[in-house]
Coordinates of C-alpha atoms in Angstrom, one line a residue:
Chain I
M1 CA 7.6 20.7 -36.5
I2 CA 4.9 20.5 -39.3
H3 CA 3.7 17.2 -37.6
Q4 CA 3.3 18.5 -34.3
R5 CA 1.4 21.6 -35.8
G6 CA -0.9 19.0 -37.4
I7 CA -1.5 17.6 -34.0
C8 CA -2.0 21.0 -32.3
A9 CA -4.5 21.6 -35.4
K10 CA -6.5 18.6 -34.7
R11 CA -6.9 19.3 -30.8
S12 CA -7.8 22.9 -31.3
I13 CA -10.9 22.2 -33.3
R14 CA -12.3 21.4 -29.7
L15 CA -10.8 24.6 -27.9
V16 CA -9.8 27.7 -29.5
S17 CA -7.6 28.8 -26.7
T18 CA -5.6 25.5 -26.8
L19 CA -5.0 26.1 -30.4
F20 CA -3.5 29.6 -29.3
A21 CA -1.2 28.2 -26.7
C22 CA -0.2 25.4 -29.4
A23 CA 0.8 27.6 -32.1
L24 CA 2.6 30.0 -29.7
L25 CA 4.7 27.1 -28.2
S26 CA 5.4 25.8 -31.6
V27 CA 6.4 29.1 -32.9
Q28 CA 9.2 29.2 -30.1
G29 CA 10.0 25.8 -30.5
L30 CA 10.7 26.8 -34.1
H31 CA 12.8 29.4 -33.2
A32 CA 15.2 27.8 -31.0
Q33 CA 15.6 24.4 -32.5
G34 CA 18.7 25.2 -33.8
G35 CA 20.6 22.3 -35.2
G36 CA 19.6 20.1 -31.7
D37 CA 17.8 16.6 -32.2
P38 CA 15.3 16.5 -29.4
T39 CA 15.0 12.7 -29.3
A40 CA 18.8 12.4 -28.6
G41 CA 18.2 15.3 -26.2
K42 CA 15.6 13.5 -24.3
K43 CA 17.9 10.7 -23.7
L44 CA 20.7 12.8 -22.6
F45 CA 18.4 15.1 -20.5
N46 CA 16.8 12.1 -18.7
A47 CA 20.4 10.6 -17.9
N48 CA 22.2 13.8 -16.7
C49 CA 19.6 16.4 -15.7
A50 CA 16.3 14.6 -14.6
S51 CA 17.6 14.1 -11.1
C52 CA 17.4 17.9 -10.6
H53 CA 15.3 19.4 -13.5
K54 CA 11.6 18.7 -14.5
L55 CA 10.1 20.5 -17.6
D56 CA 7.5 22.2 -16.1
R57 CA 8.0 22.3 -12.3
K58 CA 10.5 23.1 -9.8
L59 CA 12.9 20.2 -8.4
I60 CA 16.0 20.7 -7.3
G61 CA 17.0 23.0 -9.9
P62 CA 14.5 25.6 -12.0
P63 CA 12.3 24.0 -14.6
L64 CA 14.0 24.2 -18.0
R65 CA 10.9 24.5 -20.4
N66 CA 12.1 26.8 -23.2
I67 CA 15.1 28.4 -21.1
A68 CA 16.7 28.6 -24.5
Q69 CA 14.4 31.6 -25.2
Q70 CA 15.2 33.2 -21.8
R71 CA 19.3 32.8 -21.7
S72 CA 21.6 33.1 -24.7
L73 CA 23.0 30.0 -25.9
A74 CA 26.7 31.0 -25.4
W75 CA 25.4 31.4 -21.9
L76 CA 23.9 28.3 -21.6
H77 CA 27.0 26.2 -23.2
K78 CA 29.2 27.8 -20.4
W79 CA 26.4 27.4 -17.3
I80 CA 26.0 23.5 -18.4
R81 CA 29.7 22.6 -19.2
N82 CA 31.0 24.2 -16.1
N83 CA 28.8 26.5 -14.0
A84 CA 31.0 26.9 -11.0
A85 CA 33.6 28.7 -13.3
L86 CA 30.9 31.0 -14.8
R87 CA 30.2 32.1 -11.7
D88 CA 33.9 32.6 -10.6
S89 CA 34.0 34.7 -13.8
G90 CA 31.9 37.1 -12.0
D91 CA 28.8 36.6 -14.3
R92 CA 25.7 38.3 -12.7
D93 CA 22.8 36.2 -14.2
A94 CA 24.8 33.0 -12.8
L95 CA 25.3 34.5 -9.5
A96 CA 21.5 35.8 -9.6
I97 CA 20.3 32.2 -10.1
F98 CA 22.8 30.4 -7.6
E99 CA 21.5 33.2 -5.1
E100 CA 18.0 31.9 -5.6
Y101 CA 18.5 28.4 -5.4
K102 CA 20.3 29.0 -2.0
G103 CA 23.7 28.1 -3.2
Q104 CA 22.5 24.4 -4.4
I105 CA 25.4 23.0 -6.4
M106 CA 24.5 21.8 -9.8
T107 CA 27.0 19.5 -11.1
A108 CA 29.3 20.6 -13.9
F109 CA 29.3 18.6 -17.0
P110 CA 32.6 19.3 -19.0
Q111 CA 32.2 15.7 -20.9
L112 CA 28.9 17.0 -22.7
S113 CA 29.9 18.1 -26.5
D114 CA 28.5 21.1 -28.1
Q115 CA 26.1 19.0 -30.1
Q116 CA 24.7 17.0 -27.0
I117 CA 23.8 20.6 -25.5
D118 CA 22.2 21.7 -28.4
D119 CA 20.2 18.2 -28.3
I120 CA 19.2 18.9 -24.7
L121 CA 17.8 22.8 -25.4
A122 CA 16.2 21.3 -28.3
Y123 CA 14.3 18.7 -26.2
T124 CA 13.6 21.2 -23.6
S125 CA 12.3 23.7 -26.3
Q126 CA 9.8 21.4 -27.1
P127 CA 5.9 22.4 -26.9
A128 CA 4.5 20.6 -23.7
A129 CA 1.8 17.6 -24.0
Q130 CA -1.6 18.8 -24.0
P131 CA -2.6 18.3 -20.1
K132 CA -6.2 18.3 -20.9
A133 CA -6.0 14.7 -22.8
V134 CA -3.9 13.5 -20.6
T135 CA -6.1 14.0 -17.2
A136 CA -8.9 12.7 -18.9
A137 CA -7.3 9.8 -20.0
S138 CA -5.8 8.8 -16.4
A139 CA -8.9 10.2 -14.6
A140 CA -11.4 7.5 -16.1
P141 CA -9.9 4.3 -14.3
T142 CA -9.4 6.0 -11.3
S143 CA -13.0 6.8 -10.8
G144 CA -14.1 3.4 -12.3
T145 CA -12.2 1.8 -9.2
A146 CA -13.8 4.3 -7.0
A147 CA -17.3 3.3 -8.3
S148 CA -16.7 -0.4 -7.9
N149 CA -15.5 0.2 -3.9
T150 CA -18.7 2.0 -3.6
G151 CA -20.9 -1.3 -4.4
I152 CA -23.3 -2.8 -1.9
S153 CA -21.3 -3.7 1.5
T154 CA -21.2 -7.2 2.8
K155 CA -23.2 -6.3 5.5
A156 CA -26.0 -4.6 3.9
F157 CA -26.0 -7.5 1.4
N158 CA -26.3 -10.1 4.5
L159 CA -29.1 -7.8 5.8
I160 CA -31.2 -7.9 2.5
L161 CA -30.5 -11.5 2.4
L162 CA -32.2 -12.1 5.8
A163 CA -35.1 -9.9 5.2
I164 CA -35.7 -11.9 1.6
I165 CA -35.5 -15.2 3.8
A166 CA -37.9 -13.8 6.5
L167 CA -40.1 -12.8 4.0
L168 CA -40.2 -16.3 2.3
L169 CA -40.9 -18.1 5.5
V170 CA -43.7 -15.7 6.6
I171 CA -45.3 -16.4 3.1
I172 CA -45.0 -20.0 3.8
I173 CA -46.3 -20.1 7.3
L174 CA -49.4 -18.1 5.9
M175 CA -50.0 -20.6 2.9
T176 CA -49.7 -23.7 5.2
R177 CA -52.7 -21.9 7.6
V178 CA -54.9 -21.4 4.8
L179 CA -54.3 -24.8 3.3
K180 CA -55.0 -26.2 6.7
M181 CA -58.3 -24.3 7.1
V182 CA -59.4 -25.4 3.5
Y183 CA -58.8 -29.2 4.3
E184 CA -60.5 -29.2 7.8
M185 CA -63.5 -27.4 6.1
K186 CA -63.7 -30.1 3.3
Y187 CA -63.2 -33.3 5.5
E188 CA -64.5 -32.3 8.7
D189 CA -66.6 -35.8 9.1
R190 CA -63.9 -37.7 8.1
L191 CA -61.4 -35.9 10.7
R192 CA -63.9 -36.2 13.6
E193 CA -64.1 -40.3 13.1
L194 CA -60.3 -40.3 13.1
E195 CA -59.9 -38.5 16.3
R196 CA -62.3 -40.7 18.0
Q197 CA -60.2 -43.7 16.8
K198 CA -57.4 -42.1 17.7
A199 CA -58.5 -41.6 21.5
A200 CA -59.7 -45.2 21.7
K201 CA -56.1 -46.2 21.0
K202 CA -54.4 -46.7 24.3
R203 CA -51.6 -44.3 24.3
L204 CA -47.9 -45.1 25.2
S205 CA -46.5 -43.3 27.8
F206 CA -43.3 -41.9 27.4
V207 CA -41.3 -44.4 29.4
E208 CA -43.0 -47.3 27.8
F209 CA -42.2 -45.5 24.4
F210 CA -38.4 -45.1 25.6
E211 CA -38.0 -48.9 26.7
K212 CA -39.6 -49.8 23.3
Y213 CA -37.2 -47.8 21.3
T214 CA -33.8 -47.6 23.4
P215 CA -31.2 -48.7 20.6
G216 CA -32.6 -46.2 18.2
F217 CA -32.9 -43.4 20.9
V218 CA -29.4 -43.7 22.0
F219 CA -28.1 -43.7 18.4
F220 CA -29.6 -40.7 17.5
G221 CA -29.0 -39.2 20.9
L222 CA -25.4 -39.6 20.3
L223 CA -25.4 -38.7 17.0
L224 CA -26.9 -35.2 17.8
F225 CA -24.8 -34.6 20.7
G226 CA -21.5 -35.2 18.6
V227 CA -22.7 -32.8 15.7
A228 CA -23.5 -30.2 18.2
M229 CA -20.2 -30.6 20.4
Y230 CA -18.1 -30.6 17.1
G231 CA -20.1 -27.4 16.0
A232 CA -19.5 -25.8 19.5
W233 CA -15.8 -26.8 19.2
V234 CA -15.3 -25.0 15.6
Y235 CA -17.1 -22.0 17.0
L236 CA -15.3 -21.6 20.0
T237 CA -11.7 -22.3 18.3
A238 CA -12.5 -19.8 15.9
I239 CA -13.1 -17.2 18.5
D240 CA -10.3 -14.5 18.1
V241 CA -8.4 -16.3 15.4
N242 CA -8.6 -13.6 13.1
T243 CA -7.2 -15.4 9.7
G244 CA -8.1 -13.2 7.0
Y245 CA -8.3 -9.9 9.1
E246 CA -7.8 -7.0 6.4
P247 CA -8.7 -3.6 7.4
I248 CA -8.7 -0.9 5.4
Q249 CA -5.7 1.6 5.8
P250 CA -5.6 5.3 5.7
I251 CA -3.3 5.2 2.5
A252 CA -4.0 2.8 -0.2
F253 CA -0.2 1.7 0.3
S254 CA 0.1 -1.5 -2.0
H255 CA 2.9 -4.2 -1.1
R256 CA 1.9 -5.6 -4.8
I257 CA 3.3 -2.5 -6.1
H258 CA 6.0 -1.8 -3.8
A259 CA 7.5 -5.3 -3.1
G260 CA 6.2 -7.3 -6.1
E261 CA 6.8 -5.0 -9.3
N262 CA 9.5 -3.0 -8.0
K263 CA 11.1 -5.5 -5.7
I264 CA 11.7 -3.5 -2.9
N265 CA 13.3 -5.6 -0.2
C266 CA 11.2 -6.0 2.8
L267 CA 13.9 -5.0 5.4
Y268 CA 14.3 -1.5 3.1
C269 CA 10.9 -0.4 4.8
H270 CA 10.9 -2.8 8.0
S271 CA 14.2 -2.3 9.0
S272 CA 14.0 -2.6 12.7
A273 CA 13.2 -6.4 11.9
R274 CA 17.0 -6.6 11.9
H275 CA 17.8 -5.4 15.4
S276 CA 14.2 -5.7 17.7
K277 CA 11.6 -7.3 18.5
T278 CA 9.2 -4.9 16.3
A279 CA 9.4 -5.1 12.4
G280 CA 8.1 -1.9 12.7
I281 CA 6.2 0.2 10.0
P282 CA 8.1 2.7 8.0
S283 CA 8.4 6.6 9.2
V284 CA 7.1 9.1 6.7
N285 CA 10.8 10.2 5.9
V286 CA 11.5 6.8 4.4
C287 CA 8.5 7.0 1.8
M288 CA 9.8 10.4 1.1
N289 CA 13.2 8.5 -0.1
C290 CA 11.5 7.8 -3.0
H291 CA 8.3 10.0 -3.2
R292 CA 10.1 13.1 -3.1
Y293 CA 10.6 12.6 -6.4
I294 CA 7.5 10.0 -7.3
A295 CA 4.5 12.2 -7.3
E296 CA 2.0 10.3 -9.1
G297 CA 1.3 6.5 -9.2
A298 CA -0.4 4.6 -11.9
E299 CA -3.3 3.5 -10.6
T300 CA -4.4 6.3 -7.8
G301 CA -2.6 9.3 -9.3
T302 CA -1.6 12.1 -7.0
R303 CA -4.4 10.9 -4.7
E304 CA -2.9 8.9 -2.3
I305 CA 0.8 10.1 -2.4
A306 CA -0.4 13.7 -1.6
K307 CA -1.5 12.1 1.9
I308 CA 1.9 11.6 2.4
Y309 CA 2.8 14.9 2.0
K310 CA 0.3 16.3 3.8
A311 CA 1.2 14.1 6.9
I312 CA 5.0 15.1 6.8
G313 CA 4.3 18.9 5.1
W314 CA 6.0 18.8 2.1
D315 CA 5.1 21.2 -0.5
P316 CA 5.1 19.8 -4.0
E317 CA 4.7 23.2 -5.8
Q318 CA 8.0 24.8 -3.7
Q319 CA 9.7 21.5 -3.8
A320 CA 10.5 21.8 -0.3
Y321 CA 9.4 21.0 3.5
I322 CA 7.0 23.5 4.7
P323 CA 8.6 25.3 7.7
N324 CA 7.0 24.9 11.4
Y325 CA 4.7 22.2 10.1
K326 CA 2.8 20.4 12.8
T327 CA 3.4 16.5 11.1
R328 CA 0.4 14.2 11.4
P329 CA 1.3 10.7 11.6
I330 CA -0.5 8.2 9.6
K331 CA -2.6 6.0 11.6
W332 CA -2.0 2.7 10.0
V333 CA -4.4 0.2 11.2
K334 CA -2.1 -2.8 12.9
V335 CA -2.9 -6.2 11.2
H336 CA -1.4 -8.9 13.1
N337 CA -2.0 -8.7 17.0
L338 CA -0.6 -11.3 19.6
P339 CA -2.1 -10.7 22.9
D340 CA 0.2 -9.0 25.5
F341 CA 0.9 -12.0 27.7
V342 CA 2.9 -13.6 24.5
Y343 CA 6.4 -12.4 23.5
F344 CA 7.2 -12.8 19.9
N345 CA 10.5 -11.3 18.6
H346 CA 11.4 -10.9 14.7
A347 CA 15.4 -10.5 15.1
Q348 CA 15.1 -14.0 16.8
H349 CA 13.2 -15.4 13.9
V350 CA 14.6 -13.3 10.8
V351 CA 18.1 -12.9 11.8
M352 CA 18.9 -15.9 14.0
G353 CA 16.6 -18.3 12.6
Q354 CA 16.6 -17.1 9.1
I355 CA 13.0 -17.5 8.4
A356 CA 11.7 -15.5 5.1
C357 CA 9.1 -13.4 6.2
Q358 CA 6.6 -15.2 3.5
T359 CA 6.7 -18.3 5.8
C360 CA 4.6 -16.3 8.7
H361 CA 2.8 -13.6 6.6
G362 CA 2.1 -15.3 3.4
P363 CA 2.6 -13.9 -0.2
V364 CA 2.7 -10.2 0.8
E365 CA 4.4 -9.1 -2.3
T366 CA 0.9 -10.3 -4.0
M367 CA -1.3 -8.5 -1.5
D368 CA -2.8 -5.2 -2.1
T369 CA -3.6 -4.7 1.5
V370 CA -2.4 -6.7 3.9
Y371 CA -4.4 -9.4 5.3
Q372 CA -3.4 -12.0 8.4
Y373 CA -2.3 -15.0 6.5
S374 CA -1.4 -17.6 9.5
K375 CA -3.4 -18.0 12.6
L376 CA -1.1 -16.7 15.2
T377 CA -2.4 -19.2 17.7
M378 CA -0.3 -21.1 20.1
G379 CA -0.6 -24.4 18.2
W380 CA 0.9 -22.8 15.3
C381 CA 4.0 -21.5 16.9
I382 CA 4.4 -24.5 18.7
N383 CA 3.8 -26.7 15.7
C384 CA 6.6 -24.8 13.7
H385 CA 9.0 -25.0 16.8
R386 CA 8.7 -29.0 16.5
L387 CA 9.2 -28.9 12.9
T388 CA 12.1 -26.4 12.2
D389 CA 15.7 -26.8 12.9
V390 CA 17.7 -24.0 14.2
Q391 CA 20.3 -22.5 11.9
M392 CA 23.5 -23.2 13.4
K393 CA 26.2 -22.8 10.7
D394 CA 28.4 -19.8 11.0
N395 CA 26.9 -18.9 14.1
P396 CA 29.5 -19.6 16.9
Y397 CA 27.4 -18.9 19.8
Y398 CA 25.6 -22.4 19.2
E399 CA 28.9 -24.5 18.5
K400 CA 29.0 -26.3 22.0
I401 CA 25.2 -26.2 22.5
H402 CA 25.1 -28.0 19.1
E403 CA 27.2 -30.8 19.9
Q404 CA 25.7 -31.5 23.3
L405 CA 22.2 -31.4 22.3
A406 CA 22.8 -33.5 19.4
A407 CA 24.7 -36.0 21.6
K408 CA 21.5 -36.1 24.0
Y409 CA 19.1 -36.5 21.7
G410 CA 20.9 -39.0 19.1
V411 CA 20.5 -36.6 16.0
K412 CA 22.0 -34.7 13.5
K413 CA 19.8 -31.8 13.5
V414 CA 18.4 -29.9 16.2
T415 CA 14.9 -28.5 16.3
E416 CA 13.8 -25.5 18.1
A417 CA 11.4 -27.5 20.5
M418 CA 15.0 -29.5 21.5
M419 CA 16.3 -25.9 22.2
G420 CA 13.6 -25.4 24.7
G421 CA 11.2 -23.5 22.3
L422 CA 8.2 -25.3 23.9
E423 CA 8.9 -24.1 27.4
C424 CA 6.0 -22.0 28.6
G425 CA 8.4 -19.4 29.9
R426 CA 10.0 -18.8 26.6
C427 CA 7.2 -17.2 25.6
H428 CA 4.8 -16.1 28.3
Y429 CA 6.4 -14.3 31.1
Chain H
M1 CA -45.4 -28.7 13.7
L2 CA -45.0 -24.9 13.4
S3 CA -46.2 -24.0 16.7
R4 CA -45.3 -20.5 17.9
R5 CA -42.5 -22.4 20.2
N6 CA -41.1 -24.0 17.4
I7 CA -40.8 -20.9 15.5
T8 CA -39.3 -18.9 17.8
F9 CA -36.6 -21.7 18.8
W10 CA -35.7 -22.1 15.0
S11 CA -35.1 -18.3 14.6
V12 CA -33.5 -17.8 17.7
L13 CA -31.1 -20.5 16.6
W14 CA -30.3 -19.1 12.9
A15 CA -29.8 -15.6 14.4
L16 CA -27.5 -16.8 17.0
L17 CA -25.6 -18.7 14.3
A18 CA -25.7 -16.0 11.8
T19 CA -24.1 -13.5 14.3
A20 CA -21.4 -16.2 15.3
C21 CA -20.1 -16.2 11.6
W22 CA -17.3 -13.5 10.9
T23 CA -18.3 -12.5 7.7
D24 CA -17.0 -8.8 7.4
K25 CA -12.9 -9.1 7.4
R26 CA -12.3 -5.6 7.5
D27 CA -13.2 -5.5 11.3
P28 CA -11.6 -8.0 13.6
N29 CA -13.1 -11.2 14.7
V30 CA -14.9 -11.6 18.3
Q31 CA -13.0 -12.1 21.4
Y32 CA -14.0 -13.7 24.6
M33 CA -13.0 -12.3 27.8
P34 CA -10.3 -10.1 26.6
N35 CA -8.2 -9.6 29.9
M36 CA -4.6 -9.3 29.4
Y37 CA -4.8 -9.2 25.7
A38 CA -4.2 -5.3 25.2
A39 CA -1.3 -4.4 26.9
V40 CA -1.7 -1.9 29.9
P41 CA 1.7 0.2 29.1
Y42 CA 1.9 1.7 25.7
E43 CA 2.8 -0.4 22.6
P44 CA 5.3 0.5 20.0
Y45 CA 3.6 3.0 17.6
A46 CA 0.4 3.4 19.9
V47 CA -1.7 6.3 20.1
N48 CA -1.1 8.5 23.2
R49 CA -3.2 11.5 23.3
Y50 CA -1.5 13.4 26.1
Y51 CA 1.8 13.9 23.8
S52 CA 1.9 16.6 21.4
N53 CA 1.4 14.5 17.6
D54 CA -0.7 11.7 19.6
M55 CA 2.3 9.5 19.7
A56 CA 3.3 7.1 22.1
A57 CA 7.1 7.1 20.4
L58 CA 8.6 10.2 21.3
A59 CA 11.8 11.5 19.5
P60 CA 14.6 12.0 22.2
V61 CA 15.2 15.6 22.9
P62 CA 17.5 17.3 20.4
G63 CA 21.0 16.9 21.5
T64 CA 20.7 13.4 23.1
V65 CA 23.8 11.4 22.6
P66 CA 22.9 7.7 23.3
R67 CA 26.0 5.9 24.9
G68 CA 28.8 4.9 22.9
Y69 CA 27.7 6.8 20.1
T70 CA 30.0 9.7 18.5
P71 CA 27.8 12.4 17.2
Y72 CA 28.5 13.6 13.6
S73 CA 29.3 17.1 13.9
L74 CA 29.6 18.2 10.1
P75 CA 26.6 20.2 9.0
N76 CA 24.2 19.2 6.1
T77 CA 25.9 22.2 3.7
N78 CA 28.1 21.9 0.6
Q79 CA 30.8 23.2 2.9
G80 CA 30.1 20.2 5.3
Y81 CA 30.4 17.7 2.1
E82 CA 34.0 19.0 1.2
E83 CA 35.2 19.0 4.9
S84 CA 33.7 15.1 5.0
R85 CA 36.0 14.1 2.2
N86 CA 39.3 13.2 4.6
L87 CA 37.1 11.5 7.5
E88 CA 38.6 8.1 8.2
S89 CA 36.5 5.3 9.5
P90 CA 36.4 4.2 13.2
V91 CA 35.5 0.7 11.6
A92 CA 38.1 -1.4 9.9
A93 CA 37.5 -2.8 6.3
T94 CA 37.6 -6.5 7.6
D95 CA 36.3 -9.2 5.5
Q96 CA 33.2 -9.6 7.8
N97 CA 32.5 -5.8 7.9
L98 CA 32.4 -5.8 4.2
R99 CA 30.3 -8.8 4.0
R100 CA 27.9 -6.6 6.3
G101 CA 28.0 -4.2 4.1
K102 CA 27.3 -5.6 0.9
Y103 CA 24.3 -7.5 2.9
L104 CA 23.2 -3.9 3.8
F105 CA 23.9 -2.5 0.3
G106 CA 21.7 -4.9 -1.2
I107 CA 18.9 -4.2 1.0
H108 CA 19.1 -0.2 0.8
C109 CA 20.9 0.9 -1.9
A110 CA 20.8 -1.6 -4.7
I111 CA 17.2 -0.9 -5.4
C112 CA 18.7 2.8 -7.4
H113 CA 22.4 2.1 -7.7
G114 CA 22.4 -1.7 -8.7
D115 CA 24.1 -4.4 -7.5
K116 CA 27.7 -3.3 -8.8
G117 CA 27.0 0.2 -7.9
D118 CA 26.6 1.1 -11.5
G119 CA 23.4 3.3 -11.3
Q120 CA 21.2 0.4 -12.9
G121 CA 19.2 -0.5 -10.1
Q122 CA 15.9 -1.6 -10.8
L123 CA 14.1 1.9 -10.2
S124 CA 16.5 3.4 -12.1
R125 CA 16.4 1.0 -14.8
T126 CA 12.6 1.2 -15.2
G127 CA 13.0 5.0 -14.9
K128 CA 10.9 5.7 -11.6
I129 CA 14.2 7.4 -10.1
P130 CA 16.3 9.3 -12.5
G131 CA 19.8 10.5 -12.5
V132 CA 21.3 7.5 -10.3
P133 CA 25.0 7.7 -10.8
N134 CA 27.5 5.3 -11.5
Y135 CA 30.0 5.6 -8.6
K136 CA 32.8 5.5 -11.0
D137 CA 31.7 9.0 -12.8
R138 CA 31.7 10.7 -9.5
D139 CA 34.5 12.3 -7.2
I140 CA 33.6 10.6 -4.0
S141 CA 35.7 9.3 -1.0
L142 CA 34.7 7.0 2.0
G143 CA 33.7 10.4 4.2
T144 CA 31.7 11.8 1.5
V145 CA 29.7 8.5 0.8
Y146 CA 29.3 8.4 4.9
H147 CA 28.1 12.3 4.7
V148 CA 25.5 11.6 1.6
I149 CA 24.2 8.4 3.5
M150 CA 23.5 10.6 6.7
Y151 CA 21.6 13.7 5.1
G152 CA 21.4 12.7 1.6
R153 CA 22.0 14.6 -1.9
N154 CA 19.8 16.5 -4.0
I155 CA 17.1 13.9 -4.8
M156 CA 18.7 11.1 -2.6
G157 CA 17.1 10.7 0.6
S158 CA 18.9 10.3 4.1
Y159 CA 19.2 6.7 5.4
A160 CA 20.2 7.8 8.9
S161 CA 17.0 6.5 10.3
Q162 CA 17.6 2.9 8.8
L163 CA 21.0 2.5 9.0
T164 CA 23.1 2.9 12.6
D165 CA 26.3 4.5 12.9
T166 CA 28.4 1.6 12.3
E167 CA 26.3 -0.1 9.8
R168 CA 26.7 3.6 7.6
W169 CA 30.5 2.8 7.8
Q170 CA 30.2 -0.6 6.7
V171 CA 28.0 0.3 3.9
A172 CA 30.3 3.4 2.7
Q173 CA 33.3 0.9 2.6
Y174 CA 31.1 -1.6 0.5
V175 CA 30.4 1.8 -1.8
M176 CA 34.2 2.4 -2.0
K177 CA 35.2 -1.3 -3.0
L178 CA 32.4 -1.3 -5.6
R179 CA 33.7 1.7 -7.1
S180 CA 37.4 0.7 -7.2
Q181 CA 36.2 -3.0 -8.9
K182 CA 36.0 -3.3 -12.6

């Protein structure tokens, strides 16, 4: 307690009102501490109670900070041991709080000893951490990233570069003009003499000139033609190939955090890849499976997660869905786009072909925003069909076909191309 | 030499080359004659401003029952939970179904409940999601597990949108198998 007061005193130099709140809380803490050990209590609380209670805000059940000041110790012990029995005994407080939470049932904890309950209560009686210092610390890095995002965009940068180049060109042109004028003024006579000599010489006509230097002409002509054709080829084949396309999404959703650091399976969110053509984007209720509890991210704080709540109409204060809320679907930008005249099926590749997502989509679990990793051209599909073996193990559907094809091509393994994966009609119809 | 015609030629060429390069990866690349590229019918997840919510994907009318599907009649209340206790599974607990259950459990549940169902999944070990129980500490039955997957319970959400009816039973069977294992 003395230790905590020390901290309070230090902070209070900055703000008198905080000192007041602090002092008040620590007095209360002293009062309720009893024989409990708050450190052991914290562990017990996190293991047993944290799924339904937070200290300072409503979750499934009421906030528990300083509950020991609001209720008697005996009542609390009975309630936590077995709240149903307490209600059955007709206790009015117990029935009232049960009503208030619309009959949500709190688990009974007969296994907790008196000492353990005291520990938990000691933990709930600790003063709140200073919110000021916390927000200041966590706000700093966020604003830092925001600033780095608003640097000069590539487009503006390109424009400035072009302008500088244009300016330089103009300067060079002007300089040459001036130099030429100076030169002409200085050597006027000599120049005239030279011109007369030039005119005296017989001029080669173009045809004569060409006949004289034919091999050179042909060589350089071909070279130029080749380079031009190559340039045109590179340019034309890159049209509508979107490798590296990385649009900005409406919510800064990070695959690195979800699939990478927290190791969430791709199919947890993209669950329709198991059944259907589309891998699917998870609907907001899937996000809520975790984000009902996780209201704050380490990197963006509550800003981005609040957008999820806004989409589905979740009120984090009340811990309840807002009734009759008009939901606002999140407008994700589609990254991978095949043209309409191609049929591509995820279930066929992921379930039957047992191909890992990363083969086609690249290291998604390291991406903060998803970008297109593969080319998605026809050559890309065909190439893989030529090289990839069909997974026929444990698949009775393939048993007969496998033998026939293996005999037909005289090979042990059958590639997708042999199965007809190059036929136009499989992808275009 | 730098005649006027020369200058125009080079600057036009450079300008062309500059626009041909795809520098800003936030916008898609240029398309050439994109006839038949964009679908005429609505794509999954597309915007359709004629529907409420602007979504082409509509939810079925409330009360719609797909073919071959038995609706789940117990309500999401404490009483419904108790009534679900004695439900029987329409799916036999064969090896194949259990294997499928294990696969699905690994995708959807193990992240919190752990591979062994001991409440030690990645998210609970790192403290991101608190209070994930060990199945052995809970008085649960096959029916209540199905009920919980269907509606969720307290802080755990519903998995009805990610698992089909049959899959829910398969997972529930696997949960009960984990619970009975040492």
